[in-house]
Short mmCIF file of C-alpha atoms and ligand atoms in Angstrom, two decimals:
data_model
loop_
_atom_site.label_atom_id
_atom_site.label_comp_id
_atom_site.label_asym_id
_atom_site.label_seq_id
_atom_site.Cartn_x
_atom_site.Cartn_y
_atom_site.Cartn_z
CA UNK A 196 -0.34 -29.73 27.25
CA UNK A 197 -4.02 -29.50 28.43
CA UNK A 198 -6.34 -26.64 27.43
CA UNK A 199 -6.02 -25.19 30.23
CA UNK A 200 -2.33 -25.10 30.83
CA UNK A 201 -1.90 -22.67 28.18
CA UNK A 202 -0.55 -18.98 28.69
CA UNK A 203 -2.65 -17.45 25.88
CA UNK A 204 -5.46 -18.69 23.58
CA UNK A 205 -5.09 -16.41 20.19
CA UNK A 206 -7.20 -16.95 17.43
CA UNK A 207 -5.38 -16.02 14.41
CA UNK A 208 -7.69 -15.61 11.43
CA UNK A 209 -6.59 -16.05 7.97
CA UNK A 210 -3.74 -18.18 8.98
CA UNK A 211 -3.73 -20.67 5.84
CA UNK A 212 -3.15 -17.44 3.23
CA UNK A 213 -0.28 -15.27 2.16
CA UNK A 214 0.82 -13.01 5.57
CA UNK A 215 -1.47 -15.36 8.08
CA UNK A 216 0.90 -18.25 7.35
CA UNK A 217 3.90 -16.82 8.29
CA UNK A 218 2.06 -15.45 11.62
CA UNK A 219 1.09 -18.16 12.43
CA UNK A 220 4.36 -19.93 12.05
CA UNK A 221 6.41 -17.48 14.17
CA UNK A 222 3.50 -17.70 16.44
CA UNK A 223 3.31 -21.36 17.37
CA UNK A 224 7.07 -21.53 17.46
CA UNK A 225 8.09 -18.34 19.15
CA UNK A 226 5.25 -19.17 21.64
CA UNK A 227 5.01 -22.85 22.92
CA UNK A 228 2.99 -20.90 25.92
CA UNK A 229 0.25 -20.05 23.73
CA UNK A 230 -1.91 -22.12 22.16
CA UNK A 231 -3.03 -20.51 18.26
CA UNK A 232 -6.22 -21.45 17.02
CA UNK A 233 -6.15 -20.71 12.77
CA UNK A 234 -9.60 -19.79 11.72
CA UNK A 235 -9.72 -20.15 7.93
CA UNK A 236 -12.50 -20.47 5.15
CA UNK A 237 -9.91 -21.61 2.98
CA UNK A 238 -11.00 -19.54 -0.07
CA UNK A 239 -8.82 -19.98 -3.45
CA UNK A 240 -6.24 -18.34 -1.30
CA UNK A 241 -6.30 -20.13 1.57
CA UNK A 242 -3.29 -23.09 1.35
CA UNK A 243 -2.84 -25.12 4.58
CA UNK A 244 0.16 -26.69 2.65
CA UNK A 245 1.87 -23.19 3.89
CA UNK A 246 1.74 -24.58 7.27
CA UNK A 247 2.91 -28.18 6.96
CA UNK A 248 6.14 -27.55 9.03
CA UNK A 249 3.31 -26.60 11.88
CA UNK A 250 0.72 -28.55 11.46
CA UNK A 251 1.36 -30.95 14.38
CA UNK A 252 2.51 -29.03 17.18
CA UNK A 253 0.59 -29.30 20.18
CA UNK A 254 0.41 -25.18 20.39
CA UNK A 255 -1.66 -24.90 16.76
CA UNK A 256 -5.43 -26.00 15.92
CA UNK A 257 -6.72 -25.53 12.81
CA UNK A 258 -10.72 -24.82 12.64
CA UNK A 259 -12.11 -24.06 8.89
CA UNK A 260 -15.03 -21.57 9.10
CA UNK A 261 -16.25 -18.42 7.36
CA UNK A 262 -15.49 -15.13 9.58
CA UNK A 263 -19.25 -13.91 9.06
CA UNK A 264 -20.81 -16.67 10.90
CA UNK A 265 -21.73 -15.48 14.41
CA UNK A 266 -22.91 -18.82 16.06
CA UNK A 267 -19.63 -20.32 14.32
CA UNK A 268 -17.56 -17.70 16.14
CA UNK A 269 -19.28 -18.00 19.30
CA UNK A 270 -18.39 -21.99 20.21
CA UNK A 271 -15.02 -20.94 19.19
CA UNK A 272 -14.43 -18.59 21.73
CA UNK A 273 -16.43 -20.55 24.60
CA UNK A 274 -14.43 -23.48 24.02
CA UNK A 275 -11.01 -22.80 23.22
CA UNK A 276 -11.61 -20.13 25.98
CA UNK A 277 -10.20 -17.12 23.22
CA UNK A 278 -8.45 -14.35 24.84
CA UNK A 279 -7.04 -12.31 21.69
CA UNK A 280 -7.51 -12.49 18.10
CA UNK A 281 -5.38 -11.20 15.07
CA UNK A 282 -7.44 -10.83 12.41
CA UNK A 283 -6.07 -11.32 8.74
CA UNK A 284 -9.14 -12.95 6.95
CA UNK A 285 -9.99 -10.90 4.16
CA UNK A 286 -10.11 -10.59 0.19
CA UNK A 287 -6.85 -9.12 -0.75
CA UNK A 288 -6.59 -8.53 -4.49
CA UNK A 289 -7.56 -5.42 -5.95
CA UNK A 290 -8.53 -6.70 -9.13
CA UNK A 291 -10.67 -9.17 -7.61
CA UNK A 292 -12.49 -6.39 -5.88
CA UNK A 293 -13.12 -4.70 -9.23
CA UNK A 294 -14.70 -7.86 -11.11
CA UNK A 295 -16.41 -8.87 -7.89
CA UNK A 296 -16.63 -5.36 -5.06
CA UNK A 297 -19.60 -7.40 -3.04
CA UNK A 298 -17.56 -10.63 -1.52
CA UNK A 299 -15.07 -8.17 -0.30
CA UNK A 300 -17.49 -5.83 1.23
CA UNK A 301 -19.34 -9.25 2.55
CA UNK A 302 -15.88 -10.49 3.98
CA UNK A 303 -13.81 -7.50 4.93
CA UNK A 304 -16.32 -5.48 6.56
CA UNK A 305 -19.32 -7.67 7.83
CA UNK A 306 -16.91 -10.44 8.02
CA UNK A 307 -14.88 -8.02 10.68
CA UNK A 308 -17.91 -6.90 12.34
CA UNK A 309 -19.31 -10.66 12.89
CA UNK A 310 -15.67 -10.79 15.08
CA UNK A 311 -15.40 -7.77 16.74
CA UNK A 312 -19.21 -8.36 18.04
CA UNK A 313 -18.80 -11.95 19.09
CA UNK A 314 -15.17 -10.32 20.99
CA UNK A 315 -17.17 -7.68 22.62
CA UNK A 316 -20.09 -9.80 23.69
CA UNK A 317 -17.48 -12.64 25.29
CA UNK A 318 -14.83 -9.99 26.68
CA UNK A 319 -16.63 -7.20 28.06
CA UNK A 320 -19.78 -7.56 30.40
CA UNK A 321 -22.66 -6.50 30.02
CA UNK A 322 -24.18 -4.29 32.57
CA UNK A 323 -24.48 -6.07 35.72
CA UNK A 324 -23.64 -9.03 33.75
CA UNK A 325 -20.70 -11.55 35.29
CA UNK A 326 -17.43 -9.50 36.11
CA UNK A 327 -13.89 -10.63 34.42
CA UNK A 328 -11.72 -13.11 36.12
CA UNK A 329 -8.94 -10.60 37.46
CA UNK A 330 -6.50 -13.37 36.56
CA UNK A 331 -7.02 -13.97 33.17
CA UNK A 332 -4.91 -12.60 30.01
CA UNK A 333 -6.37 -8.56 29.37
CA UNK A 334 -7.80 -9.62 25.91
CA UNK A 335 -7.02 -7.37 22.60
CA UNK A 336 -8.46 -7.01 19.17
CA UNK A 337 -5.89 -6.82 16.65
CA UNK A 338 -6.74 -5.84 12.89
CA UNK A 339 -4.13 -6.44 10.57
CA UNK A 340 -4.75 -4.07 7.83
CA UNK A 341 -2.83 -2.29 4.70
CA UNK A 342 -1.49 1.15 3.82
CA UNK A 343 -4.13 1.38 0.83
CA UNK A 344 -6.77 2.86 2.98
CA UNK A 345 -4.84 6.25 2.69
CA UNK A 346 -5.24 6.31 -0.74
CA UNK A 347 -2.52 7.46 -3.42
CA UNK A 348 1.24 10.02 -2.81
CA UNK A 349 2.10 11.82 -5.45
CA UNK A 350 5.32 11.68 -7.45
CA UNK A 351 7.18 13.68 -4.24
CA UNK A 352 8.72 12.91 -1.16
CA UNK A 353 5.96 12.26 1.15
CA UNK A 354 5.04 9.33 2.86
CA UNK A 355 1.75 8.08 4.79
CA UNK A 356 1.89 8.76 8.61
CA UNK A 357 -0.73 7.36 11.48
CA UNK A 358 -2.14 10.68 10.87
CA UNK A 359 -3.01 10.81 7.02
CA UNK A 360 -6.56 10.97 6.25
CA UNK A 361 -7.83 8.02 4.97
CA UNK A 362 -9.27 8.47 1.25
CA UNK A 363 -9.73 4.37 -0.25
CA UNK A 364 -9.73 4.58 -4.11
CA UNK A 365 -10.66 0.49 -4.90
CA UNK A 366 -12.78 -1.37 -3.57
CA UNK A 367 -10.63 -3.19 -1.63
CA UNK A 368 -9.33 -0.91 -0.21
CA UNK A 369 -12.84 0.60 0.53
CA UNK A 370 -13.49 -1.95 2.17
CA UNK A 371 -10.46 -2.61 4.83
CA UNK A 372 -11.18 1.39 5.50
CA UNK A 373 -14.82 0.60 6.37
CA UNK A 374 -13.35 -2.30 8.73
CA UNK A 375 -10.51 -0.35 10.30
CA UNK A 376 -13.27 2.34 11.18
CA UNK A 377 -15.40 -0.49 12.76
CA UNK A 378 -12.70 -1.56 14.79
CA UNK A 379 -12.25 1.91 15.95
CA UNK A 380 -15.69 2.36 16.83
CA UNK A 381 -15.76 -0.56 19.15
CA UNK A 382 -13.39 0.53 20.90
CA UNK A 383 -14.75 4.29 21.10
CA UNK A 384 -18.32 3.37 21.89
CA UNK A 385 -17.57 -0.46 23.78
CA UNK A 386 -14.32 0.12 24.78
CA UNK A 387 -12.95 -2.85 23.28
CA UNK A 388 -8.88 -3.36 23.58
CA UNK A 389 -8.03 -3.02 19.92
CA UNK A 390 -4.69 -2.25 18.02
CA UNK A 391 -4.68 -1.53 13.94
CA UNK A 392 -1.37 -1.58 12.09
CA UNK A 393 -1.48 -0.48 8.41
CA UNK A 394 1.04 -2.53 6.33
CA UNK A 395 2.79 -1.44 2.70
CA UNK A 396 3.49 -4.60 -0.43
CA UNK A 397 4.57 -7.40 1.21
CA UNK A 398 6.53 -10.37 -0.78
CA UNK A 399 8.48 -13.60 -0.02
CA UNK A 400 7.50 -17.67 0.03
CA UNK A 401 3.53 -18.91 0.07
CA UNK A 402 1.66 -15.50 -1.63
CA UNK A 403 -1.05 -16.48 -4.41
CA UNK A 404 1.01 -16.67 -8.03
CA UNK A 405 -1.87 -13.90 -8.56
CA UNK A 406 0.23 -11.26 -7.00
CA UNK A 407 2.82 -9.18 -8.99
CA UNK A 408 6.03 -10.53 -7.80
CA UNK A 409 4.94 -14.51 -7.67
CA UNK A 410 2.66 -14.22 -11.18
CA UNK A 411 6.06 -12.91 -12.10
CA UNK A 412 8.03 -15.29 -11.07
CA UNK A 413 6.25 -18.31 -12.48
CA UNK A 414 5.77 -16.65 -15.76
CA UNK A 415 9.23 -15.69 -15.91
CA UNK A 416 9.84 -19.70 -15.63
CA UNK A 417 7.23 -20.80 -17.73
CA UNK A 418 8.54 -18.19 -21.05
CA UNK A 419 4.91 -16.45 -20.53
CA UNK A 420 4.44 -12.74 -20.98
CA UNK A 421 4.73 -10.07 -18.04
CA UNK A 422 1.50 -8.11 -18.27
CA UNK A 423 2.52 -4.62 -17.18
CA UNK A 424 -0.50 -2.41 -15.80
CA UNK A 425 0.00 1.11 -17.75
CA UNK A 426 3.79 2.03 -18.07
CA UNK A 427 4.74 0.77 -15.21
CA UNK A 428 5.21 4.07 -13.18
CA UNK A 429 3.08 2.85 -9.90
CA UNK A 430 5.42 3.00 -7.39
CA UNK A 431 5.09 0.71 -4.43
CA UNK A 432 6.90 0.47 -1.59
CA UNK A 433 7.94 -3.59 -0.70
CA UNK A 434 8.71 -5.31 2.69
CA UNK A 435 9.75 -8.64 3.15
CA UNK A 436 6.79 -11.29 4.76
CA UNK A 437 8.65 -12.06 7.69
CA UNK A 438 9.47 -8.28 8.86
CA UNK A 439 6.21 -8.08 8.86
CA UNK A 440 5.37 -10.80 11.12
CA UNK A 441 8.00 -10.30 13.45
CA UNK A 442 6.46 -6.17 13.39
CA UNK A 443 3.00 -7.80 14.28
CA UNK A 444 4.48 -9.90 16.82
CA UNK A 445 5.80 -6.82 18.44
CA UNK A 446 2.45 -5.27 17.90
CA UNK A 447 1.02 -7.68 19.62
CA UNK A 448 2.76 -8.08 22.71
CA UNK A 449 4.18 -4.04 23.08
CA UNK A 450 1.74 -2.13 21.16
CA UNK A 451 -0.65 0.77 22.76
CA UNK A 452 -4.78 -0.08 22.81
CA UNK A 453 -6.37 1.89 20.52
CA UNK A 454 -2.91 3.04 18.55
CA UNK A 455 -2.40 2.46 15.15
CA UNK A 456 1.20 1.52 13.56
CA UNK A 457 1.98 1.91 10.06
CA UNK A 458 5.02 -0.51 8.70
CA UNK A 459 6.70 -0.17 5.48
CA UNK A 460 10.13 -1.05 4.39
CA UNK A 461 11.30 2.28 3.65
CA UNK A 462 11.79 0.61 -0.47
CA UNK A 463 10.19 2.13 -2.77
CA UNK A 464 10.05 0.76 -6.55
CA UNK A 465 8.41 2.44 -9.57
CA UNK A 466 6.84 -1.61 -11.00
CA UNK A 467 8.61 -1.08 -14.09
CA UNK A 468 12.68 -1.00 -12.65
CA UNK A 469 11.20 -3.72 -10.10
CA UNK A 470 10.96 -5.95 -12.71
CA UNK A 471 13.73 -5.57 -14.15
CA UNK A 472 15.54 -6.40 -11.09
CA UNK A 473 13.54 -9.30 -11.24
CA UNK A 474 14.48 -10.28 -14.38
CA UNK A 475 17.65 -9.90 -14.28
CA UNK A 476 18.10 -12.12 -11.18
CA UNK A 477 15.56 -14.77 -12.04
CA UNK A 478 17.25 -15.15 -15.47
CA UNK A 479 20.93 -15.64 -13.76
CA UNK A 480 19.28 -18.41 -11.61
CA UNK A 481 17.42 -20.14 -14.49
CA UNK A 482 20.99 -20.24 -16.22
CA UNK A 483 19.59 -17.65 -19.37
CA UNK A 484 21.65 -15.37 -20.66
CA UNK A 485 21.47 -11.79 -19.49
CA UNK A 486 17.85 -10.09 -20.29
CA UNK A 487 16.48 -13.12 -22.00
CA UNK A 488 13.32 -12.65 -20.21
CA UNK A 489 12.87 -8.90 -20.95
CA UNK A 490 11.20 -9.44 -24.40
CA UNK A 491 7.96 -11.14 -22.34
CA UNK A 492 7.28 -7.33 -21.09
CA UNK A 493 3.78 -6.80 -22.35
CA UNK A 494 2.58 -3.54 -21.86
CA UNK A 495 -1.36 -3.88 -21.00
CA UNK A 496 -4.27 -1.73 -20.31
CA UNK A 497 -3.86 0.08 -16.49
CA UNK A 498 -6.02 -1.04 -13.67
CA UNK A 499 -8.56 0.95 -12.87
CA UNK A 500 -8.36 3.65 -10.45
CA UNK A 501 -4.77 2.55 -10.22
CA UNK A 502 -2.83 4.31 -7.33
CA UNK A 503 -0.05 5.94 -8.35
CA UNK A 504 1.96 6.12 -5.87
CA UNK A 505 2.05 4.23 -1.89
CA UNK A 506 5.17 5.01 0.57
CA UNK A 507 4.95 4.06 4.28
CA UNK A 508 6.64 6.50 6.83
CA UNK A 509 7.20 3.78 9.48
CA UNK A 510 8.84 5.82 11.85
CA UNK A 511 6.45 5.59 14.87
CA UNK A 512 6.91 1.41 15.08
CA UNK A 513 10.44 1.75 14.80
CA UNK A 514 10.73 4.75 17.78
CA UNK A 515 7.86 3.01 19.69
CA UNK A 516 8.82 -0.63 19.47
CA UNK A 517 11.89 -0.85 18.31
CA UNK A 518 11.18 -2.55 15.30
CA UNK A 519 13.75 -2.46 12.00
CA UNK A 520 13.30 -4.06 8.70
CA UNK A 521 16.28 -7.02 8.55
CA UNK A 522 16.20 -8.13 5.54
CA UNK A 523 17.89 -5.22 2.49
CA UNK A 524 15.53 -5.94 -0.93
CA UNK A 525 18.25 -7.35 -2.83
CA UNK A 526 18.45 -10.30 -0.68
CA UNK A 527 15.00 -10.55 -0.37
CA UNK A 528 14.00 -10.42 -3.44
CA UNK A 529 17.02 -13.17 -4.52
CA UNK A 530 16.03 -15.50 -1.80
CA UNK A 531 12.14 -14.87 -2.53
CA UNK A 532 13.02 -15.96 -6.50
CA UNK A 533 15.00 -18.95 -5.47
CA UNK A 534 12.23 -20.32 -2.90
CA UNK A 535 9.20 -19.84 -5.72
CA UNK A 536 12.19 -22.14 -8.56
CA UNK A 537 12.65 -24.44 -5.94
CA UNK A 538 9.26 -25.19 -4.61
CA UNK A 539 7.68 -26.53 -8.03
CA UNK A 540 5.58 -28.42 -6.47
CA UNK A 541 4.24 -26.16 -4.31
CA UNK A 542 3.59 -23.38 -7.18
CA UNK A 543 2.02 -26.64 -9.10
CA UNK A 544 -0.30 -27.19 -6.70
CA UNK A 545 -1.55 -23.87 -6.61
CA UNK A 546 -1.66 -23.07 -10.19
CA UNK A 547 -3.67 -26.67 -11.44
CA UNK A 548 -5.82 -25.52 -7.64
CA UNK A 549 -4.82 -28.94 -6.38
CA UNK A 550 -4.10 -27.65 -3.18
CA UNK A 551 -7.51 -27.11 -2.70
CA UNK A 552 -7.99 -31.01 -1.98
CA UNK A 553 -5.74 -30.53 0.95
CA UNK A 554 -7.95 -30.15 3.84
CA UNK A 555 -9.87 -32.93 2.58
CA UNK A 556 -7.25 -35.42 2.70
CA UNK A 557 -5.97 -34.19 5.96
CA UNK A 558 -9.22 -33.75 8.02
CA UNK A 559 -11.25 -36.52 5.95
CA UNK A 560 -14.49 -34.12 5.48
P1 LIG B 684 -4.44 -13.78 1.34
O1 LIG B 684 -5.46 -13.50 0.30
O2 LIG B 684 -3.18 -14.49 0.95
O3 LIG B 684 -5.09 -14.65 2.52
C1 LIG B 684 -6.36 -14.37 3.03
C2 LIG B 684 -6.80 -15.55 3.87
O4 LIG B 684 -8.10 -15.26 4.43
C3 LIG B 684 -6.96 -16.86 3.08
O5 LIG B 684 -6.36 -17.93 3.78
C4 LIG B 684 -8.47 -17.05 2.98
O6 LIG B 684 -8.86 -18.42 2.89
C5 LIG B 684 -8.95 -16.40 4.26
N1 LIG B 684 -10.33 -15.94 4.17
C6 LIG B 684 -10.89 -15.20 3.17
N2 LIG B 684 -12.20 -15.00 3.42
C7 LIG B 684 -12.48 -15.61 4.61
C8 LIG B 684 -13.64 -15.73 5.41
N3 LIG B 684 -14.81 -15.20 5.03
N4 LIG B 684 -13.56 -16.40 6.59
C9 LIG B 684 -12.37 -16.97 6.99
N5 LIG B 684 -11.24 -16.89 6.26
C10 LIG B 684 -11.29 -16.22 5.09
O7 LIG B 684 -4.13 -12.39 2.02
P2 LIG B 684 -2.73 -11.79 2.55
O8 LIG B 684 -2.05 -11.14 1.43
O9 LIG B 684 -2.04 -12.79 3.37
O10 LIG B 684 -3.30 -10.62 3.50
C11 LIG B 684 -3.66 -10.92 4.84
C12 LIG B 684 -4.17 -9.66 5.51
O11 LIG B 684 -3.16 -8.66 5.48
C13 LIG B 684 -5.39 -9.05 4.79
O12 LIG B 684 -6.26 -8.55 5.78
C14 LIG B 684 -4.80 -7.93 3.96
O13 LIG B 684 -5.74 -6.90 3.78
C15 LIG B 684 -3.65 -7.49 4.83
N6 LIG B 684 -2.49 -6.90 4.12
C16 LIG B 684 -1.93 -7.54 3.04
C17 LIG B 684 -0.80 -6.99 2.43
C18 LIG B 684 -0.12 -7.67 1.26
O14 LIG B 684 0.81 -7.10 0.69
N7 LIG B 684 -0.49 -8.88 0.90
C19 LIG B 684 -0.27 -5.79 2.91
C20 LIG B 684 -0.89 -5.15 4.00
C21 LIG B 684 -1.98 -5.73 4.61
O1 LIG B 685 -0.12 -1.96 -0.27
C1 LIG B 685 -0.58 -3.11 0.36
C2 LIG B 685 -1.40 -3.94 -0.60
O2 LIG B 685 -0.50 -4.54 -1.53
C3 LIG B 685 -2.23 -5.01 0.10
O3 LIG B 685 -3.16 -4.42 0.94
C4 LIG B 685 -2.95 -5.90 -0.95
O4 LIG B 685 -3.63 -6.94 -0.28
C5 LIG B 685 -1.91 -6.49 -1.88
O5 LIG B 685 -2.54 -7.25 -2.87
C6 LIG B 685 -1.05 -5.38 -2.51
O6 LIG B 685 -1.85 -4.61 -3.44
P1 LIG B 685 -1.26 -4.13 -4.86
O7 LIG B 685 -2.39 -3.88 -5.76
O8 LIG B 685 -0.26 -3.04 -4.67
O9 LIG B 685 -0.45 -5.49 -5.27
P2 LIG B 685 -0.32 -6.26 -6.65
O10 LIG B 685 0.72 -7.31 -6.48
O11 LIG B 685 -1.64 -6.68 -7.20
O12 LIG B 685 0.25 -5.15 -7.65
C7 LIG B 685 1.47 -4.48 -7.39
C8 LIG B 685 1.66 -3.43 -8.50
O13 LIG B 685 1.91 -4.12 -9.74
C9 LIG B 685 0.46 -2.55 -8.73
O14 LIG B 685 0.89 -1.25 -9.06
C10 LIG B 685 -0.24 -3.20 -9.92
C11 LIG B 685 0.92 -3.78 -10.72
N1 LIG B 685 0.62 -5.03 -11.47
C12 LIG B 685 0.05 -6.07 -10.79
C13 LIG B 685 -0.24 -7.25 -11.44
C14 LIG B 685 -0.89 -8.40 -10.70
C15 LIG B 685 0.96 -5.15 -12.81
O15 LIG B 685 1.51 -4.21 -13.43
N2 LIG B 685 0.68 -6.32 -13.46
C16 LIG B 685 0.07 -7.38 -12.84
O16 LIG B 685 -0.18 -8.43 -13.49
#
């Protein structure tokens, strides 16, 4: 298909990590009509082995570049002609952000500013500047962002709405606040077509063994303790990857400009009985007897500033949009287990950081 003879031209950034892989996936094959262009720095988490089922589709590009730089983003949208962008690129561990609180504040927010200024200077013109071919796709700004900008919920029954204030405790999620209010403001003062949606946990195949549920998973295998933050009372509230990306597809395409749509699974699981579950099931797979794996627990000092307590009221995107989670935890969780044991190599790769050579070998730079 020629450049041209495509419906939409989406840049999707972050689309070699975690969430952005799975995008990007339903993306190019939902969409043959659109052509996705994945911007990626490819930091430590950034894996285009996630995307080798993909990779040579006519529909998907891949470009490697840093989100901050402006002339970078520029050429990108002159020549693959962007029209809409869904933006994932960001640091997204919070202990990261407590060892290092700069790179996130460098990538999260300037990062998101260098794309929402290079979106308003190619989408919206400038006063008696050149007018808007009538014909072409109404563009949109959509930042993907994460329920940890409302802060912490007590040990009670009530759940974030679109309408809690936000109150960020880490730096991380400092700094996707400071970017979701920069995305808001260019709209406000620009009027720039954005959409937000603010996402709980997410788990399933390709996230960073850094993560609970993945570190988990491979330490589970490899007999090495379970370092448990505190007691283990943080409750979090856990959706599977791909009803997320099927809830930002729907975003996307159905969503309001200038709404904002919190998802959550409606599962909420104090860390502690979560692995446990775990265990349980990851020990029946490995062939162990029953609770083998229970005497890794290590109890360890808590995270700092660690939230107690996130639960997503996701009633809005389900009323609005018609969205539903599909997948119930148990099965989720089983199938997320058996994908991490049977994908060695993949989890090799990414713990010895050979996956790192990747692009290399692909794109010979
Ligand atoms: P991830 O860490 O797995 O992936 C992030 C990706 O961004 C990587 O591919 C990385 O190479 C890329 N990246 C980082 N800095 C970049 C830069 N300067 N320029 C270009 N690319 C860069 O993250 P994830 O867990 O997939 O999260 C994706 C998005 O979803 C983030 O914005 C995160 O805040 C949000 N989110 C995550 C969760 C979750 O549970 N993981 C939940 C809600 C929202
Ligand atoms: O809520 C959405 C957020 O979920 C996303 O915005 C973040 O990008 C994503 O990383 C995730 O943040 P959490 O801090 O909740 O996820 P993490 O997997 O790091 O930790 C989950 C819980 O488990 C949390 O209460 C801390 C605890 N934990 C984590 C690790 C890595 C442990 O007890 N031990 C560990 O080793």
């Amino acid at each position: 298909m020629s450049k041209g003879a495509f419906q939409r031209n989406i840049l999707i950034t972050g689309g070699a990590g975690f969430i952005g892989s799975h995008v990007v996936r339903l993306f190019v094959n939902n969409y043959p009509e659109y052509r996705i262009i994945n911007l990626d720095k490819l930091t430590y988490a950034g894996n285009l082995q996630n995307l080798t089922d993909i990779e040579d589709k006519p529909n998907y590009t891949f470009a490697r570049g840093d989100i901050r730089d402006a002339e970078m983003l520029a050429a990108l949208f002159r020549d693959y002609s962007i029209d809409s962008v869904i933006h994932l690129a960001a640091e997204s561990h919070v202990d990261r952000s407590i060892k290092d609180p700069f790179t996130f504040a460098e990538t999260n927010v300037m990062g998101t500013l260098a794309l929402l200024e290079t979106a308003r200077r190619s989408w919206l013109p400038s006063p008696g500047g050149e007018i808007r071919d009538e014909a072409a796709p109404a563009p949109l700004f959509y930042h993907v962002s994460t329920d940890e900008v409302y802060g912490e919920l007590g040990f009670d029954n009530t759940l974030f709405t679109e309408e809690t204030r936000y109150d960020p405790h880490s730096p991380y999620s400092a700094s996707k606040a400071a970017s979701d209010h920069f995305v808001r403001a260019y709209h406000d003062t620009y009027g720039l077509p954005v959409v937000i949606s603010n996402c709980s946990n997410n788990y399933g195949p390709y996230q960073f063994p850094e993560k609970l549920i993945p570190l988990f998973i491979n330490n589970i295998r490899n007999k090495k303790p379970l370092p448990v933050y505190g007691k283990g009372e943080n409750v979090r509230d856990w959706l599977y990857v791909e009803d997320h990306a099927r809830a930002i597809d729907l975003v996307f395409h159905r969503g309001k400009v200038s709404e904002t749509y919190n998802i959550g699974g409606f599962n909420e699981w104090k860390n502690i009985d979560l692995i446990k579950t775990m265990i349980k099931v990851a020990d029946r797979i490995l062939g162990n007897p029953e609770g083998t794996s229970l005497e890794l627990i290590t109890y360890v000092t808590d995270r700092a500033g660690h939230d107690l307590r996130y639960a997503i009221d996701a009633t809005k995107i389900q009323k609005e949009l018609g969205w539903e989670p599909s997948l119930q935890f148990e099965e989720g969780i089983e199938k997320t287990i058996r994908w991490y044991l049977d994908n060695l190599e993949w989890l090799a790769n990414v713990t010895s950081g050979d996956y790192l050579h990747y692009y290399e070998q692909m794109y010979g730079e």
